[in-house]
Short mmCIF file of C-alpha atoms in Angstrom, two decimals:
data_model
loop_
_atom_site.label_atom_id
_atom_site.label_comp_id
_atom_site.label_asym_id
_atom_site.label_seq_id
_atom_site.Cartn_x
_atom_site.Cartn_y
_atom_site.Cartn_z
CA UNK O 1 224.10 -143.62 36.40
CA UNK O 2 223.39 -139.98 36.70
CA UNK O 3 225.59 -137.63 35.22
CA UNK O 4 224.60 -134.63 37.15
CA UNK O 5 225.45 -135.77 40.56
CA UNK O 6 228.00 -133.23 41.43
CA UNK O 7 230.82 -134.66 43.00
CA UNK O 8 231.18 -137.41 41.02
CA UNK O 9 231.24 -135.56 37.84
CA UNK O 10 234.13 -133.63 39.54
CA UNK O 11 235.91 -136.31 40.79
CA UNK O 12 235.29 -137.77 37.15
CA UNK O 13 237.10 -134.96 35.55
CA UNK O 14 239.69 -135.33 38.09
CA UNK O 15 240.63 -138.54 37.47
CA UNK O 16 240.53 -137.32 33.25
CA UNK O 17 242.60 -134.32 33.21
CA UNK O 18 245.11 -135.48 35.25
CA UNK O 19 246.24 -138.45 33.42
CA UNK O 20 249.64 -138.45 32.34
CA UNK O 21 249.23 -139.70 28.93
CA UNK O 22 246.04 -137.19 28.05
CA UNK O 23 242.16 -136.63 28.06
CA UNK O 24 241.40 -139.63 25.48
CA UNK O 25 243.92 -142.12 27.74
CA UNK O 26 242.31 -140.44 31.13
CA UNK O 27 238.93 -141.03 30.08
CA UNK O 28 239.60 -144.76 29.14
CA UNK O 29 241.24 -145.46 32.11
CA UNK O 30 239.37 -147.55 35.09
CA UNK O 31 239.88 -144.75 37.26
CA UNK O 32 237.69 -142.49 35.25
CA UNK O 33 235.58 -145.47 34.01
CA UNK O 34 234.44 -146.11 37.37
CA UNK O 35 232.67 -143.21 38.37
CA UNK O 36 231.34 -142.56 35.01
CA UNK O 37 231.02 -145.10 32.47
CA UNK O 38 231.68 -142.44 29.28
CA UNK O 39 234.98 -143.34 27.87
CA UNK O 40 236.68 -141.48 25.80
CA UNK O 41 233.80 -141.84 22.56
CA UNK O 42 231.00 -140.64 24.68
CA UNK O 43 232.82 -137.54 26.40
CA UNK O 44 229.66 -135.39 25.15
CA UNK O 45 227.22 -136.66 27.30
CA UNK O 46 229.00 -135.22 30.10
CA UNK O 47 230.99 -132.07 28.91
CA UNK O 48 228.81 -130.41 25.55
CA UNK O 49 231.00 -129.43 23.05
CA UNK O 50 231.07 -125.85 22.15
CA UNK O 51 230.73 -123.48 18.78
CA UNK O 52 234.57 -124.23 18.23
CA UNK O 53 235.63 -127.22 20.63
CA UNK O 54 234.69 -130.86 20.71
CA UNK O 55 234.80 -132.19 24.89
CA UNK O 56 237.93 -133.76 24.61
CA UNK O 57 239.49 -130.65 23.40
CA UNK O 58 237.55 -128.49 26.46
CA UNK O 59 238.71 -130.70 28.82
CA UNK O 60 242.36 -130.70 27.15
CA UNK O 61 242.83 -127.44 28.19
CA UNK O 62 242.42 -128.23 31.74
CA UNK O 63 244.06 -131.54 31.31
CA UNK O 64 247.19 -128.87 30.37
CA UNK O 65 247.02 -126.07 32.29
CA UNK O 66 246.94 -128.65 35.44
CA UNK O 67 250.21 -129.78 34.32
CA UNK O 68 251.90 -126.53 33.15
CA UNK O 69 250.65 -124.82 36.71
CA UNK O 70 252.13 -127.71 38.50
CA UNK O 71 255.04 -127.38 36.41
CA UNK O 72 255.30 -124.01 36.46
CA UNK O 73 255.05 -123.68 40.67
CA UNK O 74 258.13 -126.25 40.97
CA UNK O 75 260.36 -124.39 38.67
CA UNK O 76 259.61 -121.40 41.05
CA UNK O 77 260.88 -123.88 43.80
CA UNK O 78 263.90 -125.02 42.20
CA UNK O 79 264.94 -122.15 39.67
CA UNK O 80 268.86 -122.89 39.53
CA UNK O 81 268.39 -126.57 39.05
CA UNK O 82 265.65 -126.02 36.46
CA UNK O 83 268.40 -123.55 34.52
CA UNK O 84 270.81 -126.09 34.71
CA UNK O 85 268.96 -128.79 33.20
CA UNK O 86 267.12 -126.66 30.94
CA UNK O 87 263.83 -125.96 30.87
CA UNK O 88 262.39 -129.29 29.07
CA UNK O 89 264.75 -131.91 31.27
CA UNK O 90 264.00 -130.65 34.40
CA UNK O 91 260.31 -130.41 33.21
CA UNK O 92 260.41 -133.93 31.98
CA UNK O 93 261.58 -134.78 35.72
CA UNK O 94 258.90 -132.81 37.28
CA UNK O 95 256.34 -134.51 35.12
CA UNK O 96 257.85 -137.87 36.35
CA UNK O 97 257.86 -136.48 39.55
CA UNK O 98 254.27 -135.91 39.40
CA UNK O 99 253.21 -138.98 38.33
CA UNK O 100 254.93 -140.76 41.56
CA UNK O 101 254.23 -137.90 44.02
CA UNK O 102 250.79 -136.11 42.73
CA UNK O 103 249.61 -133.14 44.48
CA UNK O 104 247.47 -133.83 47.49
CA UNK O 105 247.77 -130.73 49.64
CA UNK O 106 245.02 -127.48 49.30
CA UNK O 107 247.89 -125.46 48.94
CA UNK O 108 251.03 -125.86 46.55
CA UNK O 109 253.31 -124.97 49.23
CA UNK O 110 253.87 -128.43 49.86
CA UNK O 111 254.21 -129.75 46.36
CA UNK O 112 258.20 -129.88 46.31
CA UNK O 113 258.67 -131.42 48.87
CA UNK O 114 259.14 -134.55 47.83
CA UNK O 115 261.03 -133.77 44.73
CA UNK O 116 264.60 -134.26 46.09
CA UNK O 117 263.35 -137.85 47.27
CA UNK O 118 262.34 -139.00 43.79
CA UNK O 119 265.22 -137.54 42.27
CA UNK O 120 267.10 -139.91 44.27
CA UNK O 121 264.79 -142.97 44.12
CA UNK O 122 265.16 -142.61 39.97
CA UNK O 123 268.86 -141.94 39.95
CA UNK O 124 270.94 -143.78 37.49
CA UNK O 125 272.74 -146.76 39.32
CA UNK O 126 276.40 -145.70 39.56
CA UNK O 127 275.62 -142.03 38.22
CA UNK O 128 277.89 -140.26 40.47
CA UNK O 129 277.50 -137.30 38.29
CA UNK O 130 273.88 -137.26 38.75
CA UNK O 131 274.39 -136.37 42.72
CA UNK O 132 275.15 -132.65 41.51
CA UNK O 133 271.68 -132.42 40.04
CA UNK O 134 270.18 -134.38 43.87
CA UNK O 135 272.50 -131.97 45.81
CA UNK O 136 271.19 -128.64 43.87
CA UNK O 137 267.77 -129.49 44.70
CA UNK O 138 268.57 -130.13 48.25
CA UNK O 139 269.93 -126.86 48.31
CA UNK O 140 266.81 -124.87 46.60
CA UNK O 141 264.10 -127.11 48.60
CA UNK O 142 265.84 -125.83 52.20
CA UNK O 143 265.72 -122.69 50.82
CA UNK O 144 262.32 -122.69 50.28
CA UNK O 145 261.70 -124.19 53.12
CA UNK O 146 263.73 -121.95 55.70
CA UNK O 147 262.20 -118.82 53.35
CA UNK O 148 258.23 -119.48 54.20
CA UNK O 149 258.92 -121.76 57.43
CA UNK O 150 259.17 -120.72 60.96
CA UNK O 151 262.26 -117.92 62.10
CA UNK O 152 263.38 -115.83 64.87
CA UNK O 153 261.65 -112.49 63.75
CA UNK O 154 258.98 -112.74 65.74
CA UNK O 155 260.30 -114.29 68.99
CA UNK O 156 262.16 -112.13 71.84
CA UNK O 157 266.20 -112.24 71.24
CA UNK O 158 268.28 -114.17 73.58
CA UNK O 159 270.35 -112.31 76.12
CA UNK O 160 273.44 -113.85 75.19
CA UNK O 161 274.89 -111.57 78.22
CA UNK O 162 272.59 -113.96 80.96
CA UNK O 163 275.32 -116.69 80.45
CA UNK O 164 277.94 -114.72 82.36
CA UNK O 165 275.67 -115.41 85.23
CA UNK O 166 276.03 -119.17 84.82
CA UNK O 167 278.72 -120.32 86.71
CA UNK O 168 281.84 -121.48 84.55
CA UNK O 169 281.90 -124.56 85.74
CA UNK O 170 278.92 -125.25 83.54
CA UNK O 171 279.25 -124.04 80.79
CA UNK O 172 280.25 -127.17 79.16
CA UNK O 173 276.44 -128.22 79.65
CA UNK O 174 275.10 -125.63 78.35
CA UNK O 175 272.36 -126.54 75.92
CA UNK O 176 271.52 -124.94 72.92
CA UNK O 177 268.18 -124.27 71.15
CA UNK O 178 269.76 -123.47 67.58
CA UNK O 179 266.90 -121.32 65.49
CA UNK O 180 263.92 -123.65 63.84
CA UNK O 181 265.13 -121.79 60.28
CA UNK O 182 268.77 -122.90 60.55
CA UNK O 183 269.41 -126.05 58.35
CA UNK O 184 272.43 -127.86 58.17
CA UNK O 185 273.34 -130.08 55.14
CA UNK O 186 276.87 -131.58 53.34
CA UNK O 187 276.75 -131.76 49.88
CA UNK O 188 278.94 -133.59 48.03
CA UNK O 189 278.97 -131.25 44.90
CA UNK O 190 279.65 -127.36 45.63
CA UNK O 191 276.43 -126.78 44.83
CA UNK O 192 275.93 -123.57 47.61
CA UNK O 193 278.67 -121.44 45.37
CA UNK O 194 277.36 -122.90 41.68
CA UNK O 195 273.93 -121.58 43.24
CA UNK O 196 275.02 -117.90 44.15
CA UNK O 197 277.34 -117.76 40.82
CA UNK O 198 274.21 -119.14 38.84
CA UNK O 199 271.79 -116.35 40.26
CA UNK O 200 274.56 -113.71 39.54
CA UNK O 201 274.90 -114.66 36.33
CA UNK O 202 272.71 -113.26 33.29
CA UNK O 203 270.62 -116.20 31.70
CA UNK O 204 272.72 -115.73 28.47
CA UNK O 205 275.42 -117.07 29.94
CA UNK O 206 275.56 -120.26 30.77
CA UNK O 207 277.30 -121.96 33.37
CA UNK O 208 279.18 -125.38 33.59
CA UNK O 209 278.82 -128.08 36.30
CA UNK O 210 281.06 -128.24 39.02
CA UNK O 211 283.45 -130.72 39.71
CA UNK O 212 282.90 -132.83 42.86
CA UNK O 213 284.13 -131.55 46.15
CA UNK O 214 282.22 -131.79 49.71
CA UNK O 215 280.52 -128.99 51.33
CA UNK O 216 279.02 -128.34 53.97
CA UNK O 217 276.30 -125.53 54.19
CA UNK O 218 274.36 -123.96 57.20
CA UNK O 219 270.96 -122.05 56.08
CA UNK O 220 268.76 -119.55 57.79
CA UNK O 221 267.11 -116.90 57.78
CA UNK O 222 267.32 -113.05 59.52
CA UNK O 223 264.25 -110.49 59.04
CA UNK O 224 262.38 -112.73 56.56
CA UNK O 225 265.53 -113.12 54.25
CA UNK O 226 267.41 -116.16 53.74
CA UNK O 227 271.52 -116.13 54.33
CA UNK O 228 273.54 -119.68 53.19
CA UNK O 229 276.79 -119.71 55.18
CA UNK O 230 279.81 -121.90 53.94
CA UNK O 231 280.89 -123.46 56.75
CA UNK O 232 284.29 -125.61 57.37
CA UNK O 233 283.83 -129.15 58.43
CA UNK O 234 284.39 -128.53 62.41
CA UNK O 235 282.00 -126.10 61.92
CA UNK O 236 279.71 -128.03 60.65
CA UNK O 237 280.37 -130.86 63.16
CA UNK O 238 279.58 -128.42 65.90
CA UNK O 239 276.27 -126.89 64.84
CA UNK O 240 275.01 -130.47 63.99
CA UNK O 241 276.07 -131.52 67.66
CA UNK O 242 274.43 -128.75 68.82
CA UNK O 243 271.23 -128.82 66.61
CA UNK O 244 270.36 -132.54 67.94
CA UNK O 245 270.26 -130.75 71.78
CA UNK O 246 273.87 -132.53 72.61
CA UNK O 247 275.71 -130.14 75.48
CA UNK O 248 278.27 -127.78 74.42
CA UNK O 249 280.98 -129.89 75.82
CA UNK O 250 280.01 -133.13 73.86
CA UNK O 251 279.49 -130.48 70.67
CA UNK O 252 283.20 -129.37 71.38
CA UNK O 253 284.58 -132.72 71.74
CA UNK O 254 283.44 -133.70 68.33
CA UNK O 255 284.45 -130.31 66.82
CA UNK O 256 288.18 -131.12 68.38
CA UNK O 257 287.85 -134.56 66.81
CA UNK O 258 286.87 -132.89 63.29
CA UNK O 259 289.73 -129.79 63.56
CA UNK O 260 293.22 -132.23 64.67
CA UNK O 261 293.73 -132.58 61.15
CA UNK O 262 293.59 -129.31 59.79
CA UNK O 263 296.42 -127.36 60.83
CA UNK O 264 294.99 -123.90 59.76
CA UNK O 265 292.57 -123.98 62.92
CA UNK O 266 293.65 -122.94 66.04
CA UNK O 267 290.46 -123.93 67.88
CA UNK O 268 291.00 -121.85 71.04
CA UNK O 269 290.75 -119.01 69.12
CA UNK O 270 288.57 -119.51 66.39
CA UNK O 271 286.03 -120.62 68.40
CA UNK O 272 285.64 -116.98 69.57
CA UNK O 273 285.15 -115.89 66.27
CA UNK O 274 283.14 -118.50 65.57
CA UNK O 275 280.20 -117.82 67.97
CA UNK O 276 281.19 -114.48 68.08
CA UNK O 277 280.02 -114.28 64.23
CA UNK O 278 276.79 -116.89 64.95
CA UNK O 279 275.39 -114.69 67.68
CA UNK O 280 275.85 -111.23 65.76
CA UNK O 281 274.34 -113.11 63.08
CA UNK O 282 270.86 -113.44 65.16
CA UNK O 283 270.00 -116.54 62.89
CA UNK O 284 271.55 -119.51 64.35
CA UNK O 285 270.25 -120.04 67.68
CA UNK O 286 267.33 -119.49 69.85
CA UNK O 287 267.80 -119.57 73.39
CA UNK O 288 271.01 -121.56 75.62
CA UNK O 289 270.12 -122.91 78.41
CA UNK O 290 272.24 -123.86 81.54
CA UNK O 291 270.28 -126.52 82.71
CA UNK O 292 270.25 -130.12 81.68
CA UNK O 293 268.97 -133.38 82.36
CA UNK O 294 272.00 -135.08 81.76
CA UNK O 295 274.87 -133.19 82.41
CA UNK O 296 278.42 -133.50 80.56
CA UNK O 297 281.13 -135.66 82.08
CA UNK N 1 285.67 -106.75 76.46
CA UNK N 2 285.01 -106.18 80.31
CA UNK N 3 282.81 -108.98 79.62
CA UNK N 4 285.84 -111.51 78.41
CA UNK N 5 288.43 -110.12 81.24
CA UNK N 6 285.49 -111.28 83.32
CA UNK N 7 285.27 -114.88 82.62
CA UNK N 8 289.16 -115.34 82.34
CA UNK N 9 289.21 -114.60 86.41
CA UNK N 10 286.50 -116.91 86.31
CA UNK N 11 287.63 -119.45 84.60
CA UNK N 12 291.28 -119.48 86.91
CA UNK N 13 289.23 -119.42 89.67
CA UNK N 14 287.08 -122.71 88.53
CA UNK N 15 290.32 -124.55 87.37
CA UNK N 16 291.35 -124.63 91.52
CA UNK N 17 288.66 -127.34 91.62
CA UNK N 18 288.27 -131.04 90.38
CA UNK N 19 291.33 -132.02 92.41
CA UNK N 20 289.72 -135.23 92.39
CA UNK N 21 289.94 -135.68 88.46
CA UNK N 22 292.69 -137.28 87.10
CA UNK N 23 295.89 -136.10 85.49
CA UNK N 24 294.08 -137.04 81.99
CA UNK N 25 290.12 -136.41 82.89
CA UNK N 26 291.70 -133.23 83.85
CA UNK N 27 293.82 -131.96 81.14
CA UNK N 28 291.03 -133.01 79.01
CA UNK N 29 288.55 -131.28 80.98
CA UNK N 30 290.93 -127.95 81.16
CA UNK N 31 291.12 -128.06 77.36
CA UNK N 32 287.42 -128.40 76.55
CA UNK N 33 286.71 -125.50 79.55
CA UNK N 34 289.06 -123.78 77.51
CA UNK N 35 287.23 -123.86 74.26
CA UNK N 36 283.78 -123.13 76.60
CA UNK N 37 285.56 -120.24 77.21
CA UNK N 38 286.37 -119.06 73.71
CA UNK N 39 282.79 -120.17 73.09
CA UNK N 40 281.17 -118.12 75.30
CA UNK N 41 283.03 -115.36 75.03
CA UNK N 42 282.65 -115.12 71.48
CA UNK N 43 278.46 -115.72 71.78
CA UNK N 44 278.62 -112.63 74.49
CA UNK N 45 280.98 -110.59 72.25
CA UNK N 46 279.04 -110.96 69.11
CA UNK N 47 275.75 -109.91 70.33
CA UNK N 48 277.07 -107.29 71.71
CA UNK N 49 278.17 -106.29 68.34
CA UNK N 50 281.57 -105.96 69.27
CA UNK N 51 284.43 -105.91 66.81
CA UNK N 52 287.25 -108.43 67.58
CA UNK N 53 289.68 -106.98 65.72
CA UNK N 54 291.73 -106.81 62.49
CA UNK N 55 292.15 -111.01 63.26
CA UNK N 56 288.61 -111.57 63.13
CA UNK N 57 288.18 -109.85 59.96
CA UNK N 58 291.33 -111.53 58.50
CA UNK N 59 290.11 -114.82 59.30
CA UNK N 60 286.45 -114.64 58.70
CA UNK N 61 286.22 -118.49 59.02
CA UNK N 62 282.67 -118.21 57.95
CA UNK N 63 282.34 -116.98 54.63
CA UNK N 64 279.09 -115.20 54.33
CA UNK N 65 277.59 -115.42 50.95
CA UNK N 66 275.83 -112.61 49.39
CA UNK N 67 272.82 -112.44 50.89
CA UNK N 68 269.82 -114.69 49.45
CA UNK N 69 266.38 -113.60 48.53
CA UNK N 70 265.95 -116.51 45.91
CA UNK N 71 265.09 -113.89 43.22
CA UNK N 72 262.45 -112.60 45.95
CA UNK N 73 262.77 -108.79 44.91
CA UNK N 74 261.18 -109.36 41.66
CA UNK N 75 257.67 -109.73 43.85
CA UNK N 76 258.26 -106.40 45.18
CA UNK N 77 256.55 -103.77 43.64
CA UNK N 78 254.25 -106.37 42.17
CA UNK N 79 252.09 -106.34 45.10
CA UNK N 80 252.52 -109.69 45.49
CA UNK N 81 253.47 -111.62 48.93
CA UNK N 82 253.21 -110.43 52.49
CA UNK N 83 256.87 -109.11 52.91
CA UNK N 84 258.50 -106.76 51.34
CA UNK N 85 261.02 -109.12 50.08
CA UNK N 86 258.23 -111.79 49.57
CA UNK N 87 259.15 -114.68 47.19
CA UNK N 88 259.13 -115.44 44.22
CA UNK N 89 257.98 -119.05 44.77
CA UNK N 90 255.95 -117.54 46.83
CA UNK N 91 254.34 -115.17 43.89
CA UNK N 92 254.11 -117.75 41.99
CA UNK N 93 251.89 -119.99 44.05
CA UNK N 94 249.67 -117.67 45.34
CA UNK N 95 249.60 -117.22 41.77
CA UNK N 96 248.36 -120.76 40.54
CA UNK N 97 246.46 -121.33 43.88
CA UNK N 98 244.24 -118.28 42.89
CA UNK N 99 243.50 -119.88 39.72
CA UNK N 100 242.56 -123.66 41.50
CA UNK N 101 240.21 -121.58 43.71
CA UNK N 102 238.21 -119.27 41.55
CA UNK N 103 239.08 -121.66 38.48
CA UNK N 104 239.75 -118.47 36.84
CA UNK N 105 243.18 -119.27 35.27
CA UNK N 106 244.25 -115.80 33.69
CA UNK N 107 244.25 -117.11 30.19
CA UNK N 108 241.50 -119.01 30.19
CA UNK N 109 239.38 -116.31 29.29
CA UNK N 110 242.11 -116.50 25.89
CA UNK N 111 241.87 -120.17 25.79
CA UNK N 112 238.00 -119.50 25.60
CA UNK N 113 238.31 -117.16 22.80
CA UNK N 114 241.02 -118.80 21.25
CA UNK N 115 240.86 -122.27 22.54
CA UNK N 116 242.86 -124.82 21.58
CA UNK N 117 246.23 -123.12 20.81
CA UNK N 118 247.21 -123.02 24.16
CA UNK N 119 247.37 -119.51 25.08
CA UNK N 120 246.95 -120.44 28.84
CA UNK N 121 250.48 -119.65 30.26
CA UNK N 122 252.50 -122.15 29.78
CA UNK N 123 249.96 -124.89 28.68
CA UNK N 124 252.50 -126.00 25.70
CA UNK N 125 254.36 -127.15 28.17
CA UNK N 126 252.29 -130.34 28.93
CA UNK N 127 253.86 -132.91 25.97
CA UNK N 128 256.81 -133.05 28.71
CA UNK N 129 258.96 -136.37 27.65
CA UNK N 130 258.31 -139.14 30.31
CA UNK N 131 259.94 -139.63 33.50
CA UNK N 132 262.40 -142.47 32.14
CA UNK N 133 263.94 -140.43 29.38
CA UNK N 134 264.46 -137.24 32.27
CA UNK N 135 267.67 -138.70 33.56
CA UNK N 136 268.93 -139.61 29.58
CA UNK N 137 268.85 -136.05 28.88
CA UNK N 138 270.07 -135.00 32.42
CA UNK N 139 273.31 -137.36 31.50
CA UNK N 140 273.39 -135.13 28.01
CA UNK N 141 272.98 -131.97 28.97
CA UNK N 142 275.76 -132.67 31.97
CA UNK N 143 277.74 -134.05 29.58
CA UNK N 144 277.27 -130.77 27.19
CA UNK N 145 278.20 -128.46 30.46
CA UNK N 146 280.79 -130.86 31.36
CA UNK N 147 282.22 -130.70 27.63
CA UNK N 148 282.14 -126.53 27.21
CA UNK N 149 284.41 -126.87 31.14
CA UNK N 150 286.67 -128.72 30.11
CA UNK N 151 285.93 -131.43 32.50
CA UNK N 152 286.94 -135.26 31.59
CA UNK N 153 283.52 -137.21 32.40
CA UNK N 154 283.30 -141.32 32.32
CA UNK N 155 281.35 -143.45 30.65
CA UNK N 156 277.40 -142.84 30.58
CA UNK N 157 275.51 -145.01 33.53
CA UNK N 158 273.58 -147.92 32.67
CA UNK N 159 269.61 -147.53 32.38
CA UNK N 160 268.28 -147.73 36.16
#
């Protein structure tokens, strides 16, 4: 076997300094062992040591700076959850994380993005405390997301005065392209007001968990900054009606449906305020269109 | 508000028709074009940038959080990102993705020098505990948090 083809060498120390359990383990392991038959006891005839360094210990700091830089780039991601935990929890669950989900992408961009997923997948069976920790990292991932994803700011804005031109009549089909930055998610922990009193607050001071209580949470973004908008549960119901393309008439149904408990909403009138706040707001939809395939009955 | 005065005379005008609906197709229809109207109004209203008076501001049913830049400012100023307001996760992978390209991690030049006492940022950091002891210490640093509130927490989950 050659030890100076190229790309297996690289693919060698690859496979070495990413191994979870170190260089020694990494260069044992079949992986490693496959494209070049060292093992850890014969590191030197591929990496020289130098004046001060054996191999293994050359290769270790690779082997940790992969791992610390991965690390590092998903605390940036998730910053409240990783105060929360702490530093060494949440990096012990990002190591984890890791393992299941390695990095695969040229850029790091991506390398959250399955992080809320295996938080879930390892949750503790009947660990209803441990859907605070899932819903905060919901939270920061959209964030993220809506923050470097597509927005509004470059697209024309939408005449919202062109809809007095559609007759009445059909305005109940009126469709609704909401804004490809606006997310809408319930959380079952208030995790959106923990998150805004957790970035408010010096380090120092630390700040206890929330007790449970739903919430629901509409995110998006105006002139490359991100806004998070409590939103009531009609509210909520509405945009999500609208989101999936559903006519404004079907959206209001289901809005009524989600408001005839809650005797503090007088629909006919908060409705104004309502859209009258979304549209000033510039961030929640895209364009409305009049026309529809299926119309509302 | 000429705008909502508007489509009020066209909305009365609109309700003359359907005759053919029934008694409850149409009250239900009347109350949903009602709520169109509201709607509408309030989408033509807001981008207008109209205020709708001391009501709307009394019942802001949207509470707008302080705005968000996830910490972004710090990048500003740093010369970091592409906006002014650029991230900080953001910063912080251009950051790591320079050093993956050019394999030029800023302290390896110290690790060189110095190798082996990890003076590569953050490369102490590796001996992380293992994935199955993550959600042990999750459970005891809630139940620290949960403690210092003054919340009542059950009984610790069994092991996945």
């Amino acid at each position: 076997m050659k030890h100076n083809d190229l790309d297996r060498v690289q693919r060698w120390m690859h496979a070495v300094i990413t191994h979870p359990d170190g260089i020694v383990a990494g260069a044992d392991a079949d992986k490693a062992r496959e494209l070049l038959d060292a093992g850890a006891g014969n590191l030197e005839s591929i990496v020289t040591r130098s004046t001060h360094l054996t191999a293994a210990e050359r290769l270790a700091i690779y082997g940790n700076a992969y791992y610390s830089r991965l690390i590092d780039c998903t605390g940036e991601v998730f910053p409240v959850l990783k105060r929360t935990l702490g530093e060494e929890v949440f990096n012990g669950f990002v190591f984890g994380y890791l393992q299941n989900y390695p990095s695969t992408s040229y850029t790091l961009h991506h390398l959250g993005r399955n992080f809320v997923g295996y938080l879930s997948e390892t949750r503790p069976e009947d660990a209803q405390w441990s859907d605070f920790l899932i819903d905060l990292a919901r939270l920061e991932w959209e964030i993220y997301d809506v923050f470097d994803g597509p927005g509004l700011e470059e697209k024309e804005s939408f005449e919202f005065e062109s809809l007095l031109e559609i007759d009445p009549a059909r305005w109940l089909n009126l469709r609704f392209k909401t804004a490809p930055c606006l997310r809408l998610l319930t959380t079952k922990y208030p995790v959106n007001n923990h998150y805004t009193l957790v970035r408010g607050t010096d380090e120092a001071i630390e700040i206890p968990f929330p007790g449970p209580e739903p919430e629901n949470i509409a995110i998006s973004r105006r002139d490359y900054v991100v806004r998070r908008y409590h939103l009531s549960l009609p509210q909520y119901v509405l945009l999500t009606e609208l989101q999936k393309g559903e006519p404004l008439g079907i959206a209001l149904e289901s809005c009524a449906d989600a408001a005839q408990n809650d005797p503090s909403i007088n629909l006919e009138h908060d409705l104004t305020n309502w859209f009258s706040y979304w549209s000033s707001e510039q961030s929640f939809f895209e364009n409305i269109s009049g026309e529809s395939e299926s119309q509302f009955s | 508000m000429r705008g909502a005065a508007c489509l009020i005379l066209r909305l009365k005008k609109d309700n003359t028709m359907n005759t053919e609906l029934t008694t409850q197709e149409k009250s239900r229809r009347d109350f949903l074009s009602k709520l169109a109207l509201g709607s509408v109004s309030g989408l033509v209203i807001g981008s207008a940038g109209k205020a709708l008076g001391d009501d709307a501001k009394k019942v802001p049913v949207i509470l707008q959080d302080p705005n968000v830049c996830r910490g972004l400012n710090t990048c500003k100023g740093k010369g970091k990102g592409e906006h002014d307001c650029a991230g900080m996760g953001a910063c912080a992978t251009a950051e790591a993705h320079d050093c993956s390209g050019s394999n030029a991690c800023k302290g390896q030049g110290g690790c060189g020098t110095t190798a082996g006492q990890n003076e590569c940022k953050g490369a102490g950091k590796c001996a992380v505990p293992l994935n199955e002891k993550a959600w042990t210490k999750a459970r005891a640093a809630f139940e620290e948090a949960a403690k210092a509130a003054g919340m009542k927490v059950g009984p610790a989950p069994a092991a996945a």
